[in-house]
Coordinates of C-alpha atoms in Angstrom, one line a residue:
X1 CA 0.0 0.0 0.0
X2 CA 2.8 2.2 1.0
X3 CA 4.6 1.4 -2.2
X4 CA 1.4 2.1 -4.4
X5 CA 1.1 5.6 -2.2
X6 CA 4.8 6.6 -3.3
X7 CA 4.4 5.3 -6.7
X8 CA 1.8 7.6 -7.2
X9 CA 3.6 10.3 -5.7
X10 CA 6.6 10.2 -7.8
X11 CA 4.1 10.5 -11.1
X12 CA 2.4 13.4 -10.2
X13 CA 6.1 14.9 -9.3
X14 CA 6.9 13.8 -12.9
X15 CA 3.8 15.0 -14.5
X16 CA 4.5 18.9 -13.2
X17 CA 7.5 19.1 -15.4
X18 CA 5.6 18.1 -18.5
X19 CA 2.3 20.3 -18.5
X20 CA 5.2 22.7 -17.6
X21 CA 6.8 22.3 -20.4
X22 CA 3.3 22.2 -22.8
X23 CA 3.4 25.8 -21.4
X24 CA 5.2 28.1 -24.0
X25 CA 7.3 30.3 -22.3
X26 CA 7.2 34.1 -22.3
X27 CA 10.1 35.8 -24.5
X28 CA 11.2 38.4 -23.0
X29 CA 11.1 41.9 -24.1
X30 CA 8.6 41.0 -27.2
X31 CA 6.4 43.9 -26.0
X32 CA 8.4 46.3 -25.4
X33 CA 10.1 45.6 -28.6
X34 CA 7.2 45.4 -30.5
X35 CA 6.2 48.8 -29.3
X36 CA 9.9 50.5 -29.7
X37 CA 9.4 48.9 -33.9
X38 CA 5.9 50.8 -34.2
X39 CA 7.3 54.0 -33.0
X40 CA 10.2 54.1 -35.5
X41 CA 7.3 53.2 -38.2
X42 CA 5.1 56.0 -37.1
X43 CA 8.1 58.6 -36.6
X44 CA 9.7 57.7 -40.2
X45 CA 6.5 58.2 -41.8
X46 CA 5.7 61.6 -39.8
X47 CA 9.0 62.4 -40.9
X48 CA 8.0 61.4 -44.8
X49 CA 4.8 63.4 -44.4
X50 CA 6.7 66.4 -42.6
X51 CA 9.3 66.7 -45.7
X52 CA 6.2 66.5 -48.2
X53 CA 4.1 69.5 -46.1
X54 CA 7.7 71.6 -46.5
X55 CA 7.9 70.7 -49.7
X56 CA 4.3 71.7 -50.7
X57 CA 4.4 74.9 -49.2
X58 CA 7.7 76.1 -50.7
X59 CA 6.9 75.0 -54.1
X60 CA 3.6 77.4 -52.9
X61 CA 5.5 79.9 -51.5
X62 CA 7.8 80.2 -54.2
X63 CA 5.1 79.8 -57.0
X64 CA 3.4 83.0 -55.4
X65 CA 6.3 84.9 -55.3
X66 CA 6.8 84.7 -58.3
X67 CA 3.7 85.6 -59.4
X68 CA 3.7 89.0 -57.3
X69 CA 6.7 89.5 -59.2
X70 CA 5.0 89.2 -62.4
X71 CA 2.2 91.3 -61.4
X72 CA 4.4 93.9 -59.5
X73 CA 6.1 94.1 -63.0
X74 CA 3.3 94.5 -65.4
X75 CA 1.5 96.9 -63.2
X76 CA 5.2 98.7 -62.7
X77 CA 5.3 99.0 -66.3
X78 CA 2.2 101.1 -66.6
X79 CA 4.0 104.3 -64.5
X80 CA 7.4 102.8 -66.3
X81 CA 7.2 101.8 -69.7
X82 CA 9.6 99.3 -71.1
X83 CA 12.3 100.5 -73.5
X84 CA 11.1 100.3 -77.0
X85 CA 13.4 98.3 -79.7
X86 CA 13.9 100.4 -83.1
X87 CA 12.5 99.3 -86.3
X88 CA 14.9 101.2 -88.2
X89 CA 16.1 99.1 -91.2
X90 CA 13.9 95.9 -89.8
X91 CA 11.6 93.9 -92.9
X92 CA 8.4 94.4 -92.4
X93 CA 5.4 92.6 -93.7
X94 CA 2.2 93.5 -93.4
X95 CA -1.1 92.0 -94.9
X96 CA -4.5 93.7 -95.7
X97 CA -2.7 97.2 -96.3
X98 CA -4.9 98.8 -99.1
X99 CA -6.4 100.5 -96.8
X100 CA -8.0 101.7 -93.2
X101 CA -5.6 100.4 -90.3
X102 CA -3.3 98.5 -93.3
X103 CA -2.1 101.7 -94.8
X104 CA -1.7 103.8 -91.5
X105 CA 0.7 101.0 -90.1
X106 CA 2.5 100.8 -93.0
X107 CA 2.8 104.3 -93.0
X108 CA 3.9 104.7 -89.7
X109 CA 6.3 102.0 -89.9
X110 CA 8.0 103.8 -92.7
X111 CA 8.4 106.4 -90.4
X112 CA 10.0 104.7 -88.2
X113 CA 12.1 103.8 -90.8
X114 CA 11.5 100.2 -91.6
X115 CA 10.8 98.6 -95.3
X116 CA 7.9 97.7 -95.9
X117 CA 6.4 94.5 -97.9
X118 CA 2.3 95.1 -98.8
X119 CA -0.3 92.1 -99.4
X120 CA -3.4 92.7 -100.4
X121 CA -5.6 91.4 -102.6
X122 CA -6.6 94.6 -104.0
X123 CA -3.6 95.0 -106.1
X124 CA -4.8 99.0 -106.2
X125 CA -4.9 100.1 -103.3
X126 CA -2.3 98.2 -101.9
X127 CA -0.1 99.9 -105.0
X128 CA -1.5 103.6 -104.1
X129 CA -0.1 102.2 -100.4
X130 CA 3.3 101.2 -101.7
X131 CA 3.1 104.8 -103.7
X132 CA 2.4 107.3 -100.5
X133 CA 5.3 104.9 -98.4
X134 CA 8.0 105.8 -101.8
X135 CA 7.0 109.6 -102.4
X136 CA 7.7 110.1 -98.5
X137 CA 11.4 108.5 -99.1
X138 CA 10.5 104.9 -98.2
X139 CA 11.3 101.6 -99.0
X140 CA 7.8 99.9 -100.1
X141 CA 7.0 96.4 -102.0
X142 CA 3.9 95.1 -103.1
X143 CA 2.4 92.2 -103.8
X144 CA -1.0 91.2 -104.6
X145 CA -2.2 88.1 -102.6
X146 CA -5.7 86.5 -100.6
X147 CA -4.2 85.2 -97.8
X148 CA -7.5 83.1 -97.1
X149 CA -5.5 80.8 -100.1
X150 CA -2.7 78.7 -99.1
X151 CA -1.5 78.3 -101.9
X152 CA -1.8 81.8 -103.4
X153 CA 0.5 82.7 -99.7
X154 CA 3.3 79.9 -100.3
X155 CA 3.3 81.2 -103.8
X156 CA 3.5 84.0 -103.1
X157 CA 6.0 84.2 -99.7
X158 CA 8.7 82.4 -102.1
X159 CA 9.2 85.0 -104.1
X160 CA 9.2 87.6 -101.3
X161 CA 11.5 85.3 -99.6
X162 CA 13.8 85.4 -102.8
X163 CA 13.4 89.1 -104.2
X164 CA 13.8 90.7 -100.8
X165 CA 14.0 88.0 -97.9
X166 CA 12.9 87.4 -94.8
X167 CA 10.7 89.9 -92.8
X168 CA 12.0 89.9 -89.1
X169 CA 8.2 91.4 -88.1
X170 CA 5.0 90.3 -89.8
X171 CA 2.0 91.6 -89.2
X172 CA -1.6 89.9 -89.7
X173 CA -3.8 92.7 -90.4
X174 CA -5.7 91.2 -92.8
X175 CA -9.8 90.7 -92.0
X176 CA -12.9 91.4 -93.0
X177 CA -16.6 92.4 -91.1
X178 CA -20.0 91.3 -91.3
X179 CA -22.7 92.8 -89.0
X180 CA -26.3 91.2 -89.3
X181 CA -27.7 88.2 -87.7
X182 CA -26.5 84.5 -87.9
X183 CA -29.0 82.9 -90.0
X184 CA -28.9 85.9 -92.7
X185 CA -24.9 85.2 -92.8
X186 CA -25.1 82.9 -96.2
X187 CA -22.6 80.0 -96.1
X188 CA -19.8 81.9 -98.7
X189 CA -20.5 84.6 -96.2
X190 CA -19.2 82.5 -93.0
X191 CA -16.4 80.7 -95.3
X192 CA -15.2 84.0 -96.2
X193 CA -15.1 85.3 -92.3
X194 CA -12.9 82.5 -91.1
X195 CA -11.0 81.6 -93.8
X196 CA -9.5 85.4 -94.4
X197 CA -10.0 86.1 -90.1
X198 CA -8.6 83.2 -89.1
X199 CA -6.7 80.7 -91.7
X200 CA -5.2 83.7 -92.9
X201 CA -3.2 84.3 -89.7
X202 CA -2.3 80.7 -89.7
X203 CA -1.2 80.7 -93.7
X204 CA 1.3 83.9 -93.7
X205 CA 2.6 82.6 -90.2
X206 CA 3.5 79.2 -91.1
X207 CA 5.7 80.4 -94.1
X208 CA 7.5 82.6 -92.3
X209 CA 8.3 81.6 -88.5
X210 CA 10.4 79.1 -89.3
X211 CA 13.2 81.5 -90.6
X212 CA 12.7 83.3 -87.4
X213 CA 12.9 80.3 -85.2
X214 CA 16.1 79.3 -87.0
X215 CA 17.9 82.9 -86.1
X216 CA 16.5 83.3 -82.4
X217 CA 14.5 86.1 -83.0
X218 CA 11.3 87.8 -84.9
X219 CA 8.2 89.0 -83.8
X220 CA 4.5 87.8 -84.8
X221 CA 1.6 90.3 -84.3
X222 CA -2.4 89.5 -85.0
X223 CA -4.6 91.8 -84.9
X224 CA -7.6 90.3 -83.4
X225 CA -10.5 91.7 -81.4
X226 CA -12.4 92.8 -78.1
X227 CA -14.4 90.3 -79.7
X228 CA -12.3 87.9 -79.5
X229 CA -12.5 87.8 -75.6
X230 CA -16.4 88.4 -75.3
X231 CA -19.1 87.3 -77.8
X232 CA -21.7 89.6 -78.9
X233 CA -24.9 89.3 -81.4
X234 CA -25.0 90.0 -85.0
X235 CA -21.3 89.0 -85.4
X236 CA -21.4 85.5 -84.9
X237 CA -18.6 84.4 -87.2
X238 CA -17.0 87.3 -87.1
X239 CA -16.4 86.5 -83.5
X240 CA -15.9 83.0 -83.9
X241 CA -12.6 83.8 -86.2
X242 CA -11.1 86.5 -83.6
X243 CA -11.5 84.0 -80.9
X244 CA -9.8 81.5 -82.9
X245 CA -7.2 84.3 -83.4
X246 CA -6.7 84.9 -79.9
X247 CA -6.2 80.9 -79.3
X248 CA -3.6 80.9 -82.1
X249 CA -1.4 83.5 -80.9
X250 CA -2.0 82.3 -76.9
X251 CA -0.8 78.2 -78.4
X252 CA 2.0 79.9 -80.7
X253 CA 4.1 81.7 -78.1
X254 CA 3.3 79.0 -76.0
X255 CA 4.8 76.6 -78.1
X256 CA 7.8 78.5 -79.1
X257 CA 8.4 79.6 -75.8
X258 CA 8.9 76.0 -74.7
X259 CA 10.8 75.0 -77.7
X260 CA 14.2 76.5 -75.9
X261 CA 14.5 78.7 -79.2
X262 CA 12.3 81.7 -78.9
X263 CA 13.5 83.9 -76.0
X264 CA 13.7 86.9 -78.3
X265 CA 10.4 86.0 -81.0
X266 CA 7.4 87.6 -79.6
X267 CA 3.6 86.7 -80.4
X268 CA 1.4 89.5 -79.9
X269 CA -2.4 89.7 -80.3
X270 CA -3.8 92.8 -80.8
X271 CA -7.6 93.5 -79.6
X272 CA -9.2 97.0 -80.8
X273 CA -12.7 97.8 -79.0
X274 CA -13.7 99.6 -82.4
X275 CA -11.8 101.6 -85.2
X276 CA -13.8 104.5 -86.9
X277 CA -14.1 103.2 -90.2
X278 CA -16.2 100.6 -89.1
X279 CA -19.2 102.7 -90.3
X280 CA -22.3 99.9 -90.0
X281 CA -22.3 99.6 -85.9
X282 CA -22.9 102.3 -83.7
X283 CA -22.4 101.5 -80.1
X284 CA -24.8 103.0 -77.6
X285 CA -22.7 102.8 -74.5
X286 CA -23.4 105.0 -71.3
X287 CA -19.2 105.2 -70.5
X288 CA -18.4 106.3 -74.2
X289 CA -15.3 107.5 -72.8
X290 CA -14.1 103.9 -71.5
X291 CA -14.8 102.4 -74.4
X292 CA -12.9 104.6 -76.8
X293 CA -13.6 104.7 -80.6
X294 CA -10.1 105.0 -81.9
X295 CA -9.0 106.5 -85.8
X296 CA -7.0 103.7 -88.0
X297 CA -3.9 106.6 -87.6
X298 CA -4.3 106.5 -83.5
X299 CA -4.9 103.0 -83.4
X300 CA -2.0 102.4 -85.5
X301 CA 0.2 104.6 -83.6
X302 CA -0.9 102.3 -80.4
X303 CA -0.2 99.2 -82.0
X304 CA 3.4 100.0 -83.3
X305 CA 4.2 101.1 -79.7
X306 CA 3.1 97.9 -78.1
X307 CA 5.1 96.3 -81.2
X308 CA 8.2 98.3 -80.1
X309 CA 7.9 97.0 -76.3
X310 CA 7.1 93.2 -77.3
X311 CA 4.0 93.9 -75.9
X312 CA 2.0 90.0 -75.9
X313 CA -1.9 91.0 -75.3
X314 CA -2.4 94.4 -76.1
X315 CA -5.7 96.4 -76.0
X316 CA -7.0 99.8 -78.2
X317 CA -8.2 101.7 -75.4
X318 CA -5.5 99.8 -73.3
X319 CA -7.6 101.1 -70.2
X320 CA -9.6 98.3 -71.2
X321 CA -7.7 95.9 -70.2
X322 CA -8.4 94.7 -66.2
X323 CA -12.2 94.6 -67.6
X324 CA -11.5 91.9 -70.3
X325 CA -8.7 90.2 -67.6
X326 CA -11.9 90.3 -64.8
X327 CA -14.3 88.8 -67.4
X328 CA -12.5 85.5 -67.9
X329 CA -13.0 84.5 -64.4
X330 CA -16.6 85.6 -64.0
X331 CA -19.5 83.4 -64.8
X332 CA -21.9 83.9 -68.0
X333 CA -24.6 85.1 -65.8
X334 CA -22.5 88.2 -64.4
X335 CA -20.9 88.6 -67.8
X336 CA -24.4 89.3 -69.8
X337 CA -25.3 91.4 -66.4
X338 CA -22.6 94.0 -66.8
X339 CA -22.7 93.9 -70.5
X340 CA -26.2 95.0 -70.8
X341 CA -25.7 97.7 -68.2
X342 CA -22.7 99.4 -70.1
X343 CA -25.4 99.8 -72.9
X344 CA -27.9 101.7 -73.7

């Protein structure tokens, strides 16, 4: 019995050791290394998120300085004007210059003494042009050309390109008007509109930036419109054609800016509110005086000064220019508001 008794003992003594050893044993330090690993995590990815912040708001930082800059210098350079390059001597091509704003550039521009090469595709008043430039000791050729045909402008371009050579200015004056509501405008009518508004500017410039890219320098102007920025009835394609010149001129520079080739070729879009020899519209505005009705001679006079400080955007009255820069933020709605009060 007493063996039986101590029999039993010893397994029970035996026994301990093994549910002991079923047990699994702590490690030490798991949970405090556990916890020291998720604070490195969470501090390198603070640290991550901390270097993006910095980064974000220096790029911001830096991104608005430089726009005060810009703006500091643009509204500086209304007390300050910039100094203006000389056209003395400088190849200048202009179309549409029979007549209206075409001749008064040209004339001007002799002046100034450039030489001057005339398309138009009224070979007679472009040649009475070319006449007035000559009798006041001038330098004048002209050439007859639509500039709404491609081909008639390649044509054409060659043999200015090999006569005289290459214009370091050219100037797309060239356009015609049509007041009267859409559905009167007959299709010829519209064709007509874009094709000398519009593919015209894209014809003459195509034949002759390339020469100007190849030197490094140049300068493309367009003459465009205030109706270009904001439409208006009765001159549906008319506007249509000036926006598309305003897009043209915006992607051009744009594109030959980034090209690495064109830090001295300027593009510049010329919008006129309204030049006096536009006889069939007759504005019945309660500022006249904001909205200035300029002659083709002061208009051109404007025009050739912007010209001479590689102006990019440039408005006839210039005074109208924060109104047209507010109006591409504002919605339709406030748009047509303040348009119908400036009328009548």
């Amino acid at each position: 019995m007493s063996g039986s008794v101590a029999e039993i003992s010893v397994q029970r003594r035996a026994s301990v050791p093994r549910e002991e050893a079923r047990k699994p044993k702590p490690v030490e330090g798991k949970d405090g290394g556990d916890s020291k690993e998720l604070r490195e995590k969470i501090l390198s990815r603070l640290k991550i998120v901390g270097r993006l912040v910095l980064s974000v708001l220096f790029e911001f930082l830096k991104l608005n300085g430089q726009a005060l800059y810009l703006l500091g210098k643009d509204i500086l350079e209304l007390a300050i004007p910039p100094k203006e390059k000389s056209l003395r001597g400088s190849l200048v091509l202009i179309t549409g210059s029979g007549q209206n704003l075409g001749r008064e550039l040209s004339l001007q521009l002799s002046q100034h003494g450039a030489r001057l090469v005339l398309w138009d595709f009224n070979e007679d008043q472009n040649e009475e042009t070319a006449k007035m430039i000559r009798d006041g000791g001038g330098e004048a050729h002209a050439f007859t050309c639509d500039v709404s045909d491609q081909r008639v402008v390649a044509s054409v371009a060659a043999k200015v390109r090999e006569e005289i050579g290459h214009p370091e200015i050219v100037i797309n004056n060239a356009g015609t008007y049509c007041y009267k509501p859409f559905l009167t405008h007959s299709p010829e009518e519209i064709s007509r509109l874009v094709s000398v508004n519009l593919l015209g500017n894209l014809w003459v410039t195509r034949e002759f930036l390339g020469n100007m890219i190849d030197l490094g320098r140049g300068h493309i102007v367009s003459v465009s419109s205030i109706l270009g920025y904001m439409g208006r009835n009765y001159v549906v394609p008319y506007c249509a054609s000036k926006f598309g010149v305003k897009g043209m001129t915006e992607a051009l520079a744009e594109e030959v800016r980034k090209s690495g080739k064109g830090q001295n070729i300027c593009v510049t879009a010329v919008h006129p509110f309204l030049i006096s020899n536009v006889s069939d519209v007759k504005p019945n505005l309660k500022f006249p005086s904001l909205f200035e009705v300029l002659t083709p001679t002061e208009a051109a006079r404007r025009i050739i000064r912007g010209i001479r400080r590689n102006q990019e955007e440039l408005f006839l009255p210039e005074k109208l220019k924060p109104l047209m820069m507010m109006s591409k933020v504002l919605p339709r709605s406030l748009r047509r508001l303040f348009g119908d009060y400036m009328e009548y």
